[in-house]
Amino acid sequence: MCTQLKVTFEQIISFENLLEAWQEFIRGKRNKQDVQFFGLHLMDNLADLHLDLAHQTYQHGSYHAFSISDPKPRNIHKASVRDRVLHHAIYRKLYPFFDHTFIADSYSCRNKKGTHKTLERLTAMANQVSANHTKTCWVLKCDITKFFASINQDILLYILGLYIPDEKILWLLQKTITSFSTKERTGLPLGNLTSQLLVNIYMNQFDQYVKHILKARHYIRYADDFVFLSNSHHLLERQVRFIQIFLEQCLLLSLHPHKVSIQTLASGVDFLGWVHFPNHRVLRTTTKKRMERRLAVNSERPTLASYLGMLSHGDTQRIRGEMLNKYWRPIN
């Protein structure tokens, strides 16, 4: 039996939690017109939201859709300020519990994790598997097709029900989850904070299968990108079939047919924007071109510093030098 969530519905919808959620939500958004409008009558708006939740008359609003390219085209769906404050309130109470149910080597959208920790962990695992580069290290790399758009809402609600005994919390999550769909009872919006947690809860079923049924020792997942490392090419070939079966039959997800590969680390493994080799990593060409396009539009000091920080995690001395020569401007 799964560990049960101790948080109550009343704790999630309490005025105190809604107010703290608002304070977290507005960071970096104070100049947004819709945020300012909601804040003009903040206490009344939060009180109305609290009452709708307490009486279970709450209805999630519609979304504003727009597209970005980061790096590939993505469809973002932005909820109203009222709904996004509620998303924060839900996240604040559910994340600490569910985070403890996740495996250590799941890195996306988790505190003290992120891409840099993922890259460090990949290097450490590669060193273990290759016995410090004295053995061949094979890497199976996989990607899920249309990840957020393919999440089955009924399966997700079933998984949540295994952990959450409070029917009112499940009602609230059902309202949030079914407020959006790409097709009937399918999909989560990329713009919701809750979606980041919910996809990790969904994919935790796969993570647990990998660790406890497949017994994979060297496995890392970042959102829908994941890798297995092994000395055996044959073992990884066999595991691909088991991975496909579990994802398709248990989670209704599919591996991207053109993004499944098994290759040696020595030949270079493309993962999270970098190409990884036994003793170093280099920036993926498409990542470099995207960075150059963005700097051409915005080369302000904070943006430049952010990219320099990212580049410090790989073999990029030449690229960093070129960036500094082209974009660095001393403070007058």
mmCIF file of C-alpha atoms in Angstrom:
data_model
loop_
_atom_site.group_PDB
_atom_site.id
_atom_site.type_symbol
_atom_site.label_atom_id
_atom_site.label_comp_id
_atom_site.label_asym_id
_atom_site.label_seq_id
_atom_site.Cartn_x
_atom_site.Cartn_y
_atom_site.Cartn_z
ATOM 1 C CA MET A 1 0.000 0.000 0.000
ATOM 2 C CA CYS A 2 1.266 3.476 -0.868
ATOM 3 C CA THR A 3 2.209 5.960 1.824
ATOM 4 C CA GLN A 4 -0.810 8.190 2.455
ATOM 5 C CA LEU A 5 -0.868 11.975 2.214
ATOM 6 C CA LYS A 6 -1.575 13.553 5.623
ATOM 7 C CA VAL A 7 -2.402 17.021 4.274
ATOM 8 C CA THR A 8 -6.108 17.908 4.417
ATOM 9 C CA PHE A 9 -8.314 19.735 1.945
ATOM 10 C CA GLU A 10 -8.854 22.447 4.543
ATOM 11 C CA GLN A 11 -5.100 23.056 4.787
ATOM 12 C CA ILE A 12 -4.801 23.491 1.023
ATOM 13 C CA ILE A 13 -7.700 25.934 0.680
ATOM 14 C CA SER A 14 -7.064 27.864 3.914
ATOM 15 C CA PHE A 15 -6.875 31.620 3.523
ATOM 16 C CA GLU A 16 -3.362 31.532 4.984
ATOM 17 C CA ASN A 17 -2.164 29.071 2.360
ATOM 18 C CA LEU A 18 -3.831 31.039 -0.448
ATOM 19 C CA LEU A 19 -2.167 34.237 0.773
ATOM 20 C CA GLU A 20 1.256 32.571 0.942
ATOM 21 C CA ALA A 21 0.633 31.095 -2.521
ATOM 22 C CA TRP A 22 -0.091 34.606 -3.814
ATOM 23 C CA GLN A 23 3.150 35.914 -2.340
ATOM 24 C CA GLU A 24 5.091 33.158 -4.107
ATOM 25 C CA PHE A 25 3.151 33.594 -7.329
ATOM 26 C CA ILE A 26 3.824 37.328 -7.762
ATOM 27 C CA ARG A 27 7.623 37.012 -7.677
ATOM 28 C CA GLY A 28 8.807 38.445 -10.966
ATOM 29 C CA LYS A 29 5.230 39.195 -12.090
ATOM 30 C CA ARG A 30 4.434 42.445 -10.261
ATOM 31 C CA ASN A 31 4.438 44.460 -13.494
ATOM 32 C CA LYS A 32 1.956 42.191 -15.277
ATOM 33 C CA GLN A 33 -1.357 43.921 -15.860
ATOM 34 C CA ASP A 34 -3.556 40.941 -14.943
ATOM 35 C CA VAL A 35 -1.560 40.375 -11.745
ATOM 36 C CA GLN A 36 -1.885 44.039 -10.751
ATOM 37 C CA PHE A 37 -5.633 43.946 -11.435
ATOM 38 C CA PHE A 38 -6.095 40.881 -9.210
ATOM 39 C CA GLY A 39 -3.968 42.514 -6.524
ATOM 40 C CA LEU A 40 -6.096 45.671 -6.392
ATOM 41 C CA HIS A 41 -8.740 43.747 -4.434
ATOM 42 C CA LEU A 42 -6.508 40.965 -3.211
ATOM 43 C CA MET A 43 -8.245 40.106 0.062
ATOM 44 C CA ASP A 44 -11.685 40.060 -1.545
ATOM 45 C CA ASN A 45 -10.461 37.936 -4.444
ATOM 46 C CA LEU A 46 -8.762 35.416 -2.142
ATOM 47 C CA ALA A 47 -11.813 35.318 0.123
ATOM 48 C CA ASP A 48 -14.078 34.598 -2.878
ATOM 49 C CA LEU A 49 -11.715 31.862 -4.049
ATOM 50 C CA HIS A 50 -11.635 30.335 -0.559
ATOM 51 C CA LEU A 51 -15.436 30.284 -0.325
ATOM 52 C CA ASP A 52 -15.819 28.700 -3.768
ATOM 53 C CA LEU A 53 -13.378 25.987 -2.747
ATOM 54 C CA ALA A 54 -14.919 25.446 0.696
ATOM 55 C CA HIS A 55 -18.401 25.066 -0.831
ATOM 56 C CA GLN A 56 -16.981 22.970 -3.708
ATOM 57 C CA THR A 57 -18.520 25.331 -6.253
ATOM 58 C CA TYR A 58 -15.118 26.212 -7.724
ATOM 59 C CA GLN A 59 -14.789 25.978 -11.493
ATOM 60 C CA HIS A 60 -11.436 26.305 -13.253
ATOM 61 C CA GLY A 61 -11.391 29.040 -15.878
ATOM 62 C CA SER A 62 -10.286 28.939 -19.504
ATOM 63 C CA TYR A 63 -6.725 29.265 -20.833
ATOM 64 C CA HIS A 64 -4.897 31.773 -22.988
ATOM 65 C CA ALA A 65 -2.909 29.855 -25.604
ATOM 66 C CA PHE A 66 0.337 30.965 -27.234
ATOM 67 C CA SER A 67 3.419 29.376 -28.754
ATOM 68 C CA ILE A 68 7.129 29.599 -28.001
ATOM 69 C CA SER A 69 10.258 28.041 -29.515
ATOM 70 C CA ASP A 70 12.462 26.731 -26.693
ATOM 71 C CA PRO A 71 14.178 25.179 -28.654
ATOM 72 C CA LYS A 72 11.378 23.419 -30.508
ATOM 73 C CA PRO A 73 7.874 24.868 -30.944
ATOM 74 C CA ARG A 74 5.754 24.425 -27.831
ATOM 75 C CA ASN A 75 2.134 25.294 -27.159
ATOM 76 C CA ILE A 76 1.741 27.063 -23.807
ATOM 77 C CA HIS A 77 -1.621 27.438 -22.085
ATOM 78 C CA LYS A 78 -1.802 30.166 -19.456
ATOM 79 C CA ALA A 79 -4.546 30.078 -16.817
ATOM 80 C CA SER A 80 -6.094 33.117 -15.138
ATOM 81 C CA VAL A 81 -4.354 34.713 -12.154
ATOM 82 C CA ARG A 82 -7.044 33.312 -9.849
ATOM 83 C CA ASP A 83 -6.419 29.766 -11.046
ATOM 84 C CA ARG A 84 -2.648 30.130 -11.014
ATOM 85 C CA VAL A 85 -2.725 31.272 -7.380
ATOM 86 C CA LEU A 86 -4.676 28.106 -6.597
ATOM 87 C CA HIS A 87 -2.111 26.035 -8.512
ATOM 88 C CA HIS A 88 0.568 27.450 -6.210
ATOM 89 C CA ALA A 89 -1.556 26.670 -3.156
ATOM 90 C CA ILE A 90 -1.954 23.054 -4.274
ATOM 91 C CA TYR A 91 1.717 22.717 -5.183
ATOM 92 C CA ARG A 92 2.906 24.102 -1.824
ATOM 93 C CA LYS A 93 1.104 21.368 0.084
ATOM 94 C CA LEU A 94 1.525 18.411 -2.241
ATOM 95 C CA TYR A 95 5.102 18.794 -3.493
ATOM 96 C CA PRO A 96 6.901 18.036 -0.174
ATOM 97 C CA PHE A 97 4.979 14.772 0.228
ATOM 98 C CA PHE A 98 5.306 13.499 -3.334
ATOM 99 C CA ASP A 99 8.936 14.526 -3.669
ATOM 100 C CA HIS A 100 9.811 11.926 -1.033
ATOM 101 C CA THR A 101 8.156 9.209 -3.126
ATOM 102 C CA PHE A 102 10.364 9.909 -6.173
ATOM 103 C CA ILE A 103 13.608 8.088 -6.946
ATOM 104 C CA ALA A 104 16.873 9.955 -6.415
ATOM 105 C CA ASP A 105 17.721 9.986 -10.120
ATOM 106 C CA SER A 106 14.624 11.861 -11.294
ATOM 107 C CA TYR A 107 15.818 15.445 -11.794
ATOM 108 C CA SER A 108 13.211 17.588 -13.548
ATOM 109 C CA CYS A 109 11.336 20.303 -11.590
ATOM 110 C CA ARG A 110 12.625 19.235 -8.180
ATOM 111 C CA ASN A 111 14.282 21.256 -5.448
ATOM 112 C CA LYS A 112 18.088 21.032 -5.441
ATOM 113 C CA LYS A 113 18.052 19.060 -8.714
ATOM 114 C CA GLY A 114 17.866 20.539 -12.240
ATOM 115 C CA THR A 115 19.923 20.163 -15.402
ATOM 116 C CA HIS A 116 23.370 20.787 -13.910
ATOM 117 C CA LYS A 117 22.869 18.120 -11.238
ATOM 118 C CA THR A 118 21.659 15.784 -13.983
ATOM 119 C CA LEU A 119 24.821 16.332 -16.006
ATOM 120 C CA GLU A 120 27.013 15.752 -12.951
ATOM 121 C CA ARG A 121 25.154 12.537 -12.160
ATOM 122 C CA LEU A 122 25.517 11.299 -15.732
ATOM 123 C CA THR A 123 29.275 11.832 -15.543
ATOM 124 C CA ALA A 124 29.465 9.994 -12.217
ATOM 125 C CA MET A 125 27.435 7.051 -13.542
ATOM 126 C CA ALA A 126 29.523 6.876 -16.715
ATOM 127 C CA ASN A 127 32.671 6.684 -14.598
ATOM 128 C CA GLN A 128 31.172 3.815 -12.589
ATOM 129 C CA VAL A 129 29.980 1.828 -15.610
ATOM 130 C CA SER A 130 33.221 2.322 -17.546
ATOM 131 C CA ALA A 131 35.382 1.650 -14.454
ATOM 132 C CA ASN A 132 37.009 5.041 -15.033
ATOM 133 C CA HIS A 133 37.140 4.588 -18.819
ATOM 134 C CA THR A 134 38.681 1.117 -18.829
ATOM 135 C CA LYS A 135 35.493 -0.572 -20.125
ATOM 136 C CA THR A 136 33.000 0.264 -22.853
ATOM 137 C CA CYS A 137 30.028 2.265 -21.599
ATOM 138 C CA TRP A 138 26.875 1.857 -23.679
ATOM 139 C CA VAL A 139 24.086 4.423 -23.358
ATOM 140 C CA LEU A 140 20.432 3.850 -24.209
ATOM 141 C CA LYS A 141 18.747 7.215 -24.754
ATOM 142 C CA CYS A 142 14.959 7.573 -25.047
ATOM 143 C CA ASP A 143 12.383 10.323 -25.484
ATOM 144 C CA ILE A 144 8.584 10.191 -25.141
ATOM 145 C CA THR A 145 6.405 11.418 -27.996
ATOM 146 C CA LYS A 146 4.266 14.500 -27.190
ATOM 147 C CA PHE A 147 4.800 14.013 -23.479
ATOM 148 C CA PHE A 148 2.498 16.555 -21.789
ATOM 149 C CA ALA A 149 -0.146 16.220 -24.500
ATOM 150 C CA SER A 150 -0.272 12.416 -24.014
ATOM 151 C CA ILE A 151 -0.783 12.164 -20.235
ATOM 152 C CA ASN A 152 -3.950 10.145 -19.633
ATOM 153 C CA GLN A 153 -6.047 11.996 -17.060
ATOM 154 C CA ASP A 154 -7.921 8.941 -15.785
ATOM 155 C CA ILE A 155 -4.684 7.039 -15.142
ATOM 156 C CA LEU A 156 -3.228 10.115 -13.430
ATOM 157 C CA LEU A 157 -6.289 10.464 -11.167
ATOM 158 C CA TYR A 158 -6.093 6.756 -10.345
ATOM 159 C CA ILE A 159 -2.421 7.105 -9.356
ATOM 160 C CA LEU A 160 -3.235 10.152 -7.201
ATOM 161 C CA GLY A 161 -6.004 8.149 -5.515
ATOM 162 C CA LEU A 162 -3.442 5.566 -4.380
ATOM 163 C CA TYR A 163 -1.744 8.239 -2.258
ATOM 164 C CA ILE A 164 -4.543 10.650 -1.361
ATOM 165 C CA PRO A 165 -7.358 9.432 0.937
ATOM 166 C CA ASP A 166 -9.131 12.821 1.103
ATOM 167 C CA GLU A 167 -11.927 12.815 -1.487
ATOM 168 C CA LYS A 168 -12.129 16.609 -1.464
ATOM 169 C CA ILE A 169 -8.479 16.911 -2.492
ATOM 170 C CA LEU A 170 -9.131 14.449 -5.309
ATOM 171 C CA TRP A 171 -12.146 16.571 -6.357
ATOM 172 C CA LEU A 172 -9.908 19.651 -6.473
ATOM 173 C CA LEU A 173 -7.216 17.865 -8.466
ATOM 174 C CA GLN A 174 -9.849 16.513 -10.842
ATOM 175 C CA LYS A 175 -11.083 20.071 -11.451
ATOM 176 C CA THR A 176 -7.533 21.204 -12.194
ATOM 177 C CA ILE A 177 -6.521 18.244 -14.351
ATOM 178 C CA THR A 178 -9.671 18.136 -16.496
ATOM 179 C CA SER A 179 -9.667 21.905 -17.076
ATOM 180 C CA PHE A 180 -7.544 21.204 -20.165
ATOM 181 C CA SER A 181 -7.298 18.469 -22.758
ATOM 182 C CA THR A 182 -5.667 17.786 -26.115
ATOM 183 C CA LYS A 183 -8.253 15.091 -26.770
ATOM 184 C CA GLU A 184 -10.828 13.401 -24.555
ATOM 185 C CA ARG A 185 -9.445 12.948 -21.000
ATOM 186 C CA THR A 186 -5.888 13.396 -22.239
ATOM 187 C CA GLY A 187 -3.171 16.012 -21.786
ATOM 188 C CA LEU A 188 -1.818 18.517 -19.274
ATOM 189 C CA PRO A 189 -1.093 22.192 -20.014
ATOM 190 C CA LEU A 190 2.577 23.191 -20.146
ATOM 191 C CA GLY A 191 1.753 26.509 -18.457
ATOM 192 C CA ASN A 192 0.482 25.143 -15.125
ATOM 193 C CA LEU A 193 2.803 24.847 -12.119
ATOM 194 C CA THR A 194 0.812 21.808 -11.020
ATOM 195 C CA SER A 195 1.579 20.092 -14.334
ATOM 196 C CA GLN A 196 5.277 19.924 -13.422
ATOM 197 C CA LEU A 197 4.451 17.959 -10.276
ATOM 198 C CA LEU A 198 1.736 15.849 -11.877
ATOM 199 C CA VAL A 199 3.947 14.562 -14.714
ATOM 200 C CA ASN A 200 6.567 13.536 -12.159
ATOM 201 C CA ILE A 201 3.896 11.659 -10.183
ATOM 202 C CA TYR A 202 2.780 10.003 -13.436
ATOM 203 C CA MET A 203 6.304 9.053 -14.530
ATOM 204 C CA ASN A 204 7.238 7.886 -11.037
ATOM 205 C CA GLN A 205 5.314 4.725 -11.910
ATOM 206 C CA PHE A 206 7.809 4.144 -14.704
ATOM 207 C CA ASP A 207 10.781 5.079 -12.495
ATOM 208 C CA GLN A 208 9.720 2.517 -9.884
ATOM 209 C CA TYR A 209 9.285 -0.127 -12.587
ATOM 210 C CA VAL A 210 12.765 0.599 -13.912
ATOM 211 C CA LYS A 211 14.391 0.397 -10.487
ATOM 212 C CA HIS A 212 12.458 -2.493 -8.924
ATOM 213 C CA ILE A 213 11.392 -4.689 -11.854
ATOM 214 C CA LEU A 214 14.035 -4.056 -14.492
ATOM 215 C CA LYS A 215 16.599 -3.630 -11.678
ATOM 216 C CA ALA A 216 18.403 -0.929 -13.655
ATOM 217 C CA ARG A 217 21.217 0.494 -11.531
ATOM 218 C CA HIS A 218 22.292 3.240 -13.897
ATOM 219 C CA TYR A 219 19.226 5.190 -15.003
ATOM 220 C CA ILE A 220 18.549 8.935 -15.084
ATOM 221 C CA ARG A 221 15.356 10.749 -16.066
ATOM 222 C CA TYR A 222 14.806 14.433 -16.766
ATOM 223 C CA ALA A 223 11.119 14.998 -17.686
ATOM 224 C CA ASP A 224 10.530 12.831 -20.779
ATOM 225 C CA ASP A 225 14.239 12.343 -21.600
ATOM 226 C CA PHE A 226 15.943 9.385 -19.954
ATOM 227 C CA VAL A 227 19.077 7.296 -20.269
ATOM 228 C CA PHE A 228 20.254 3.843 -19.206
ATOM 229 C CA LEU A 229 23.967 3.057 -18.930
ATOM 230 C CA SER A 230 25.469 -0.435 -19.107
ATOM 231 C CA ASN A 231 28.495 -2.450 -20.212
ATOM 232 C CA SER A 232 26.126 -4.680 -22.191
ATOM 233 C CA HIS A 233 24.666 -3.575 -25.524
ATOM 234 C CA HIS A 234 22.541 -6.753 -25.541
ATOM 235 C CA LEU A 235 20.990 -5.925 -22.153
ATOM 236 C CA LEU A 236 19.988 -2.453 -23.284
ATOM 237 C CA GLU A 237 18.490 -3.863 -26.506
ATOM 238 C CA ARG A 238 16.320 -6.221 -24.430
ATOM 239 C CA GLN A 239 15.281 -3.450 -22.049
ATOM 240 C CA VAL A 240 13.964 -1.262 -24.869
ATOM 241 C CA ARG A 241 11.146 -3.743 -25.486
ATOM 242 C CA PHE A 242 10.181 -3.903 -21.804
ATOM 243 C CA ILE A 243 10.266 -0.104 -21.623
ATOM 244 C CA GLN A 244 7.957 0.174 -24.643
ATOM 245 C CA ILE A 245 5.492 -2.350 -23.258
ATOM 246 C CA PHE A 246 5.255 -0.683 -19.845
ATOM 247 C CA LEU A 247 4.852 2.831 -21.229
ATOM 248 C CA GLU A 248 2.257 1.795 -23.805
ATOM 249 C CA GLN A 249 0.196 -0.570 -21.655
ATOM 250 C CA CYS A 250 0.407 1.070 -18.217
ATOM 251 C CA LEU A 251 0.746 4.794 -19.007
ATOM 252 C CA LEU A 252 -0.509 5.014 -22.622
ATOM 253 C CA LEU A 253 2.715 6.747 -23.662
ATOM 254 C CA SER A 254 4.924 6.042 -26.683
ATOM 255 C CA LEU A 255 8.652 6.283 -27.262
ATOM 256 C CA HIS A 256 9.591 8.704 -30.020
ATOM 257 C CA PRO A 257 10.504 6.392 -32.926
ATOM 258 C CA HIS A 258 13.397 8.605 -34.057
ATOM 259 C CA LYS A 259 14.796 9.366 -30.615
ATOM 260 C CA VAL A 260 15.713 5.938 -29.293
ATOM 261 C CA SER A 261 19.396 5.114 -29.653
ATOM 262 C CA ILE A 262 22.082 2.874 -28.183
ATOM 263 C CA GLN A 263 25.643 4.083 -28.615
ATOM 264 C CA THR A 264 28.943 4.197 -26.800
ATOM 265 C CA LEU A 265 29.797 7.158 -24.621
ATOM 266 C CA ALA A 266 33.072 7.418 -26.549
ATOM 267 C CA SER A 267 31.125 8.212 -29.724
ATOM 268 C CA GLY A 268 29.313 11.108 -28.030
ATOM 269 C CA VAL A 269 25.853 10.992 -26.406
ATOM 270 C CA ASP A 270 23.481 13.904 -26.981
ATOM 271 C CA PHE A 271 21.561 14.616 -23.753
ATOM 272 C CA LEU A 272 20.046 17.827 -22.337
ATOM 273 C CA GLY A 273 21.710 20.210 -24.752
ATOM 274 C CA TRP A 274 25.205 18.734 -24.466
ATOM 275 C CA VAL A 275 27.150 16.021 -26.270
ATOM 276 C CA HIS A 276 28.820 13.862 -23.620
ATOM 277 C CA PHE A 277 32.169 12.075 -23.994
ATOM 278 C CA PRO A 278 34.182 10.070 -21.430
ATOM 279 C CA ASN A 279 36.317 13.004 -20.249
ATOM 280 C CA HIS A 280 34.373 16.083 -21.301
ATOM 281 C CA ARG A 281 31.155 17.459 -22.759
ATOM 282 C CA VAL A 282 30.636 19.967 -25.561
ATOM 283 C CA LEU A 283 27.692 22.184 -26.362
ATOM 284 C CA ARG A 284 25.229 20.803 -28.876
ATOM 285 C CA THR A 285 25.345 22.809 -32.127
ATOM 286 C CA THR A 286 21.630 23.621 -32.007
ATOM 287 C CA THR A 287 21.985 24.821 -28.403
ATOM 288 C CA LYS A 288 24.831 27.126 -29.405
ATOM 289 C CA LYS A 289 22.860 28.572 -32.333
ATOM 290 C CA ARG A 290 19.816 29.191 -30.120
ATOM 291 C CA MET A 291 21.981 30.954 -27.554
ATOM 292 C CA GLU A 292 23.537 33.158 -30.256
ATOM 293 C CA ARG A 293 20.087 34.114 -31.590
ATOM 294 C CA ARG A 294 18.907 35.133 -28.128
ATOM 295 C CA LEU A 295 22.007 37.144 -27.373
ATOM 296 C CA ALA A 296 21.621 38.979 -30.660
ATOM 297 C CA VAL A 297 18.223 40.153 -29.383
ATOM 298 C CA ASN A 298 19.129 40.624 -25.718
ATOM 299 C CA SER A 299 22.759 40.840 -24.580
ATOM 300 C CA GLU A 300 22.071 42.599 -21.273
ATOM 301 C CA ARG A 301 24.420 41.691 -18.433
ATOM 302 C CA PRO A 302 21.975 39.312 -16.580
ATOM 303 C CA THR A 303 21.277 37.354 -19.788
ATOM 304 C CA LEU A 304 24.965 37.127 -20.644
ATOM 305 C CA ALA A 305 25.820 36.058 -17.078
ATOM 306 C CA SER A 306 23.167 33.340 -17.238
ATOM 307 C CA TYR A 307 24.639 31.856 -20.411
ATOM 308 C CA LEU A 308 28.189 32.103 -19.074
ATOM 309 C CA GLY A 309 27.035 30.165 -16.016
ATOM 310 C CA MET A 310 25.497 27.471 -18.210
ATOM 311 C CA LEU A 311 28.640 27.239 -20.340
ATOM 312 C CA SER A 312 30.839 26.762 -17.275
ATOM 313 C CA HIS A 313 29.551 23.187 -17.041
ATOM 314 C CA GLY A 314 31.311 22.015 -20.195
ATOM 315 C CA ASP A 315 34.332 22.318 -22.448
ATOM 316 C CA THR A 316 33.448 25.805 -23.736
ATOM 317 C CA GLN A 317 36.462 28.041 -23.195
ATOM 318 C CA ARG A 318 36.513 29.184 -26.831
ATOM 319 C CA ILE A 319 32.766 29.897 -26.923
ATOM 320 C CA ARG A 320 32.912 31.853 -23.653
ATOM 321 C CA GLY A 321 35.807 33.911 -24.972
ATOM 322 C CA GLU A 322 33.906 34.731 -28.148
ATOM 323 C CA MET A 323 30.832 35.752 -26.140
ATOM 324 C CA LEU A 324 32.803 38.029 -23.838
ATOM 325 C CA ASN A 325 34.593 39.695 -26.747
ATOM 326 C CA LYS A 326 31.333 40.282 -28.615
ATOM 327 C CA TYR A 327 28.828 41.156 -25.883
ATOM 328 C CA TRP A 328 30.595 42.177 -22.666
ATOM 329 C CA ARG A 329 30.118 45.846 -21.855
ATOM 330 C CA PRO A 330 31.878 47.358 -18.809
ATOM 331 C CA ILE A 331 29.732 49.235 -16.285
ATOM 332 C CA ASN A 332 30.283 52.996 -16.634
#
